[in-house]
XYZ file of C-alpha atoms in Angstrom:
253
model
C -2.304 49.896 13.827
C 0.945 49.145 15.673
C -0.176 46.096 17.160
C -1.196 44.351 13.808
C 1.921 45.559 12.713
C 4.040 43.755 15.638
C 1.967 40.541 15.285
C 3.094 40.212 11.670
C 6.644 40.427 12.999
C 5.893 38.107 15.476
C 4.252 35.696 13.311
C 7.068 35.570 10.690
C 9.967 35.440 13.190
C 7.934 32.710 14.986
C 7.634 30.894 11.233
C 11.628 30.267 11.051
C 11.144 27.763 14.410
C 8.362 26.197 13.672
C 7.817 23.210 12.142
C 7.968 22.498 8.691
C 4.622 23.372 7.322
C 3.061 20.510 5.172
C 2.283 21.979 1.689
C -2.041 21.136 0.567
C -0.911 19.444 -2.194
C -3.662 16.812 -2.451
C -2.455 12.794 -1.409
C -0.916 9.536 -2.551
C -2.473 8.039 0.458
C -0.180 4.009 0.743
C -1.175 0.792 2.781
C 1.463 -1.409 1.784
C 1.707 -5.467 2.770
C 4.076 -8.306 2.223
C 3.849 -11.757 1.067
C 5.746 -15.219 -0.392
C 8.517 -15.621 2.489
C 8.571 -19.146 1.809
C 6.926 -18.931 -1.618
C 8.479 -19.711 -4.904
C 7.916 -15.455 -5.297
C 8.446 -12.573 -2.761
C 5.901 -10.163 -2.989
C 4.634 -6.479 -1.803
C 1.460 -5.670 -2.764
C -0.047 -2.090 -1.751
C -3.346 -0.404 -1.671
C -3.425 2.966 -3.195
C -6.181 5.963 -2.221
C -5.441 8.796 -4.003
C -8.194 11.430 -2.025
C -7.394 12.192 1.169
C -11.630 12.081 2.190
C -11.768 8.251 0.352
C -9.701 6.759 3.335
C -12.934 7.548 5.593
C -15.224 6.713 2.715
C -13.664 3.514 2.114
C -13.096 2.891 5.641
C -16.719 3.185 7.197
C -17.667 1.294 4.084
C -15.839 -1.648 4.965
C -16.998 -1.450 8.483
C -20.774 -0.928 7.786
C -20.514 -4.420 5.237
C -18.902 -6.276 8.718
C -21.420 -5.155 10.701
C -24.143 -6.635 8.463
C -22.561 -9.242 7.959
C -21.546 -9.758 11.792
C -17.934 -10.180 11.030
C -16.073 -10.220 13.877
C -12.027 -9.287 14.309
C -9.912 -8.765 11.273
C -10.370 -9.566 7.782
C -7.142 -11.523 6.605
C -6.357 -13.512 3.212
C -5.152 -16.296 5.425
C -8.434 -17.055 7.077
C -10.152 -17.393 4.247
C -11.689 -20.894 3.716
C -15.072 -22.904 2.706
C -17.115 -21.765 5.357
C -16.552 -17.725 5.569
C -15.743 -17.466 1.087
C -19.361 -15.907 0.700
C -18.726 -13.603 3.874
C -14.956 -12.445 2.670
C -16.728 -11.816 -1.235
C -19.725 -9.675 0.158
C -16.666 -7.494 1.892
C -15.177 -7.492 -1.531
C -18.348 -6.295 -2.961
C -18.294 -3.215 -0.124
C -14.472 -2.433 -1.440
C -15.467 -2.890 -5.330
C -18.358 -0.223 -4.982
C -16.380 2.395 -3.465
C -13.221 1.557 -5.353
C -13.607 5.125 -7.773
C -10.176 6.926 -5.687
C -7.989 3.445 -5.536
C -5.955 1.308 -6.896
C -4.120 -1.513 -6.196
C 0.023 -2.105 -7.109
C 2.669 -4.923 -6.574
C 6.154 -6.232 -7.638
C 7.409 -9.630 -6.726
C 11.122 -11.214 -7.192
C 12.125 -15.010 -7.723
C 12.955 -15.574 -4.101
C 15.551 -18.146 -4.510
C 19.308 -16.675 -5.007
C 18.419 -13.357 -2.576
C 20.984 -12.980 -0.638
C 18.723 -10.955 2.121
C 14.738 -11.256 2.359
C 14.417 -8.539 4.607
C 16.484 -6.385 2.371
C 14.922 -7.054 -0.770
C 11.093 -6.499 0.745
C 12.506 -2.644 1.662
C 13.455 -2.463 -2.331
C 10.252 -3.818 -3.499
C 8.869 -1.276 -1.087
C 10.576 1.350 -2.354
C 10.311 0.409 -6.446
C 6.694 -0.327 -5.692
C 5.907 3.527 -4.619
C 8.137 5.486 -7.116
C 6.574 3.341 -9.860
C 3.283 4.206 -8.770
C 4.063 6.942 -8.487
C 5.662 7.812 -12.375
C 2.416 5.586 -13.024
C -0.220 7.765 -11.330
C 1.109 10.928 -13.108
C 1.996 10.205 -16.324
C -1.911 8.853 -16.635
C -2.988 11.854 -15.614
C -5.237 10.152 -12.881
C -3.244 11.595 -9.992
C -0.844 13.966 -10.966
C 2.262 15.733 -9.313
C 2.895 17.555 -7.055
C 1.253 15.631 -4.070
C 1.607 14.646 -0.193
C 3.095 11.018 0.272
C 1.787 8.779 2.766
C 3.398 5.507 2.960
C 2.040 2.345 5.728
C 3.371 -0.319 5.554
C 2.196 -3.603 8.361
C 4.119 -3.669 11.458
C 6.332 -6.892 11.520
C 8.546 -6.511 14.392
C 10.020 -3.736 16.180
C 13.440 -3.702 15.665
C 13.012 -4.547 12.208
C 10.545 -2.001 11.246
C 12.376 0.751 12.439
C 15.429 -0.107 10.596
C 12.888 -0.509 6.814
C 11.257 2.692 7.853
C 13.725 4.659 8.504
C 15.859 2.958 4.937
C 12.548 3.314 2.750
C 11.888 6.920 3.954
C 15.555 7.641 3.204
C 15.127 6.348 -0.693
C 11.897 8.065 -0.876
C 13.112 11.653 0.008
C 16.036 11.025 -2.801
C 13.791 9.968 -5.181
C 11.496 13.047 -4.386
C 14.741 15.171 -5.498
C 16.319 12.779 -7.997
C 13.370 11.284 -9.869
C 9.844 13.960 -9.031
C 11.910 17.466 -8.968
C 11.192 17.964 -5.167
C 7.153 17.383 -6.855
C 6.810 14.553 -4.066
C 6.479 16.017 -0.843
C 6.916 13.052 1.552
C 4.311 13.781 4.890
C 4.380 9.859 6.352
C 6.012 7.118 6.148
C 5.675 4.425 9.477
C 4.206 1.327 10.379
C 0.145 0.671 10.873
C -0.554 -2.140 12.653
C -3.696 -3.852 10.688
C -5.249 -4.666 13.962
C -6.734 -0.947 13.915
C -6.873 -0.426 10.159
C -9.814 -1.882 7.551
C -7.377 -0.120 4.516
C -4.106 -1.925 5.919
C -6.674 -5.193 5.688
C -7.953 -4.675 2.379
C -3.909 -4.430 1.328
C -3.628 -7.835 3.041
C -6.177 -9.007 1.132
C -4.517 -7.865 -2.099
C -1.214 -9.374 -1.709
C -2.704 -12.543 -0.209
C -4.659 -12.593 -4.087
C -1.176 -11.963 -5.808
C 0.799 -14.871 -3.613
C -2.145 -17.157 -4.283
C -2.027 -16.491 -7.663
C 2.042 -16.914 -8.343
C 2.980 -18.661 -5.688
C 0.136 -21.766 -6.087
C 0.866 -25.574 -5.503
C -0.285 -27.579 -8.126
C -4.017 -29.281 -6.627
C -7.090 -28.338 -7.073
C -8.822 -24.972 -6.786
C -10.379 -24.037 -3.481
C -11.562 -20.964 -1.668
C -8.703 -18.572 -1.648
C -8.142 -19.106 -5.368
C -11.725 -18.754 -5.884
C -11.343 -15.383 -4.112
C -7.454 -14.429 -5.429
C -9.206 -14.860 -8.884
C -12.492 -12.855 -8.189
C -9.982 -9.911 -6.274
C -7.479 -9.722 -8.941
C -10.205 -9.977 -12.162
C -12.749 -6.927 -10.762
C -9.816 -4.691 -10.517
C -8.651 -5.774 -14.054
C -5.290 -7.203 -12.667
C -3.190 -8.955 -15.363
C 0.319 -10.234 -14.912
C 3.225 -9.427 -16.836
C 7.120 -9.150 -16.488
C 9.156 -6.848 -15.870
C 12.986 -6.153 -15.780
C 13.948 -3.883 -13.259
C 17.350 -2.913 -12.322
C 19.290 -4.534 -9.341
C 16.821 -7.193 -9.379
C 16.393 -10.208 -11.013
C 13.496 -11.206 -12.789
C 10.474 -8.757 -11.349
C 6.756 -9.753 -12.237
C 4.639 -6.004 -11.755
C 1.045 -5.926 -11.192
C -0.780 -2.748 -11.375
């Protein structure tokens, strides 16, 4: 009676303070890395689950293949050399078999002539999503509307709360502008990879990408051996692309 009547009124004046409620629109779930500072190319390179339940799949996945393989700290493109190649392909092999909710994206940019490094990594950032994005729903694998969760590796302090705070600005925009308010953006911050197999894997990705554009002439060793293996299961081919504001763009997807 009267008191369900007063909770309802209670309930919906409570509703205009709280906080925004986040709509259960299913995810574009975004672990997002950088690469080519001193490379002939700039890169980002991201990592791309697209169900919400995959991050845990994908996640203990990656875990159970260290643990077998007693692989200890954090899996980095970097470290990769002649003595651990088998170890860093068997974890590839864990991320290939449980690879049916992601993908992987990049864009790069001729580094030499930028006028700001820093600046151009929050663009690439930023192109790199709503591209995806358009991508993901025009093919009808992941289609609009959705939750947006952007990571991206911590750097440094100062400086990451200065690209977060500019990438999350040109995201909402482009929600409005570009996806009709379809793109509900939920997170965008910094992960640090230390505590994050996903954020590791996207390492691991643009590591394959640098290796691939940014390579010194010599001959092939481990990290091409894996940058080749990476790139070709997940069908990865290279072509150019123009894209505005920036000069020549290569786009991997």
């Amino acid at each position: 009676g009267s008191a369900g009547a007063s909770f309802q009124q209670i309930g919906r004046d409570f509703s205009g303070v709280s906080l925004e409620v986040r709509p259960a629109y299913p995810v574009y779930c975004i672990y997002a890395d950088e690469s080519g500072k001193t490379g002939k190319y700039l890169l980002v390179g991201s990592l791309w689950v697209l169900r919400s339940y995959d991050t845990m799949k994908i996640t203990s996945a990656i875990n159970h293949r260290k643990k077998e393989l007693d692989f200890k700290g954090e899996i980095h493109f970097k470290e990769i050399n002649k003595g651990n190649l088998k170890t860093y392909l068997s974890l590839l092999g864990a991320i290939i078999q449980n690879s049916s909710a992601i993908s992987f994206k990049g864009l790069g940019v001729l580094r030499s002539g930028l006028y700001s490094v820093d600046d151009t990594l929050n663009k690439l950032f930023y192109h790199m999503v709503i591209q995806g994005v358009a991508e993901e729903n025009k093919s009808g694998r992941a289609v609009l509307p959705r939750n947006l969760q952007f990571r991206k590796d911590t750097e440094e302090l100062s400086k990451d709360k200065l690209s977060i705070m500019e990438i999350e600005l040109q995201l909402q925009n482009a929600s409005k502008s570009i996806f009709n308010d379809n793109l509900y953006v939920d997170v965008v911050e910094v992960e640090d990879s230390s505590i994050s197999p996903l954020m590791q894997v996207a390492d691991l990705f643009v590591g394959s990408i640098s290796r691939l554009l940014n390579k010194e002439e010599g001959k092939e060793g481990p990290k091409d051996i894996f940058a080749k293996t990476f790139l070709e299961a997940f069908g990865v081919d290279t072509k150019s692309e123009a894209l505005e504001g920036l000069s020549e763009c290569v786009r991997f997807s």
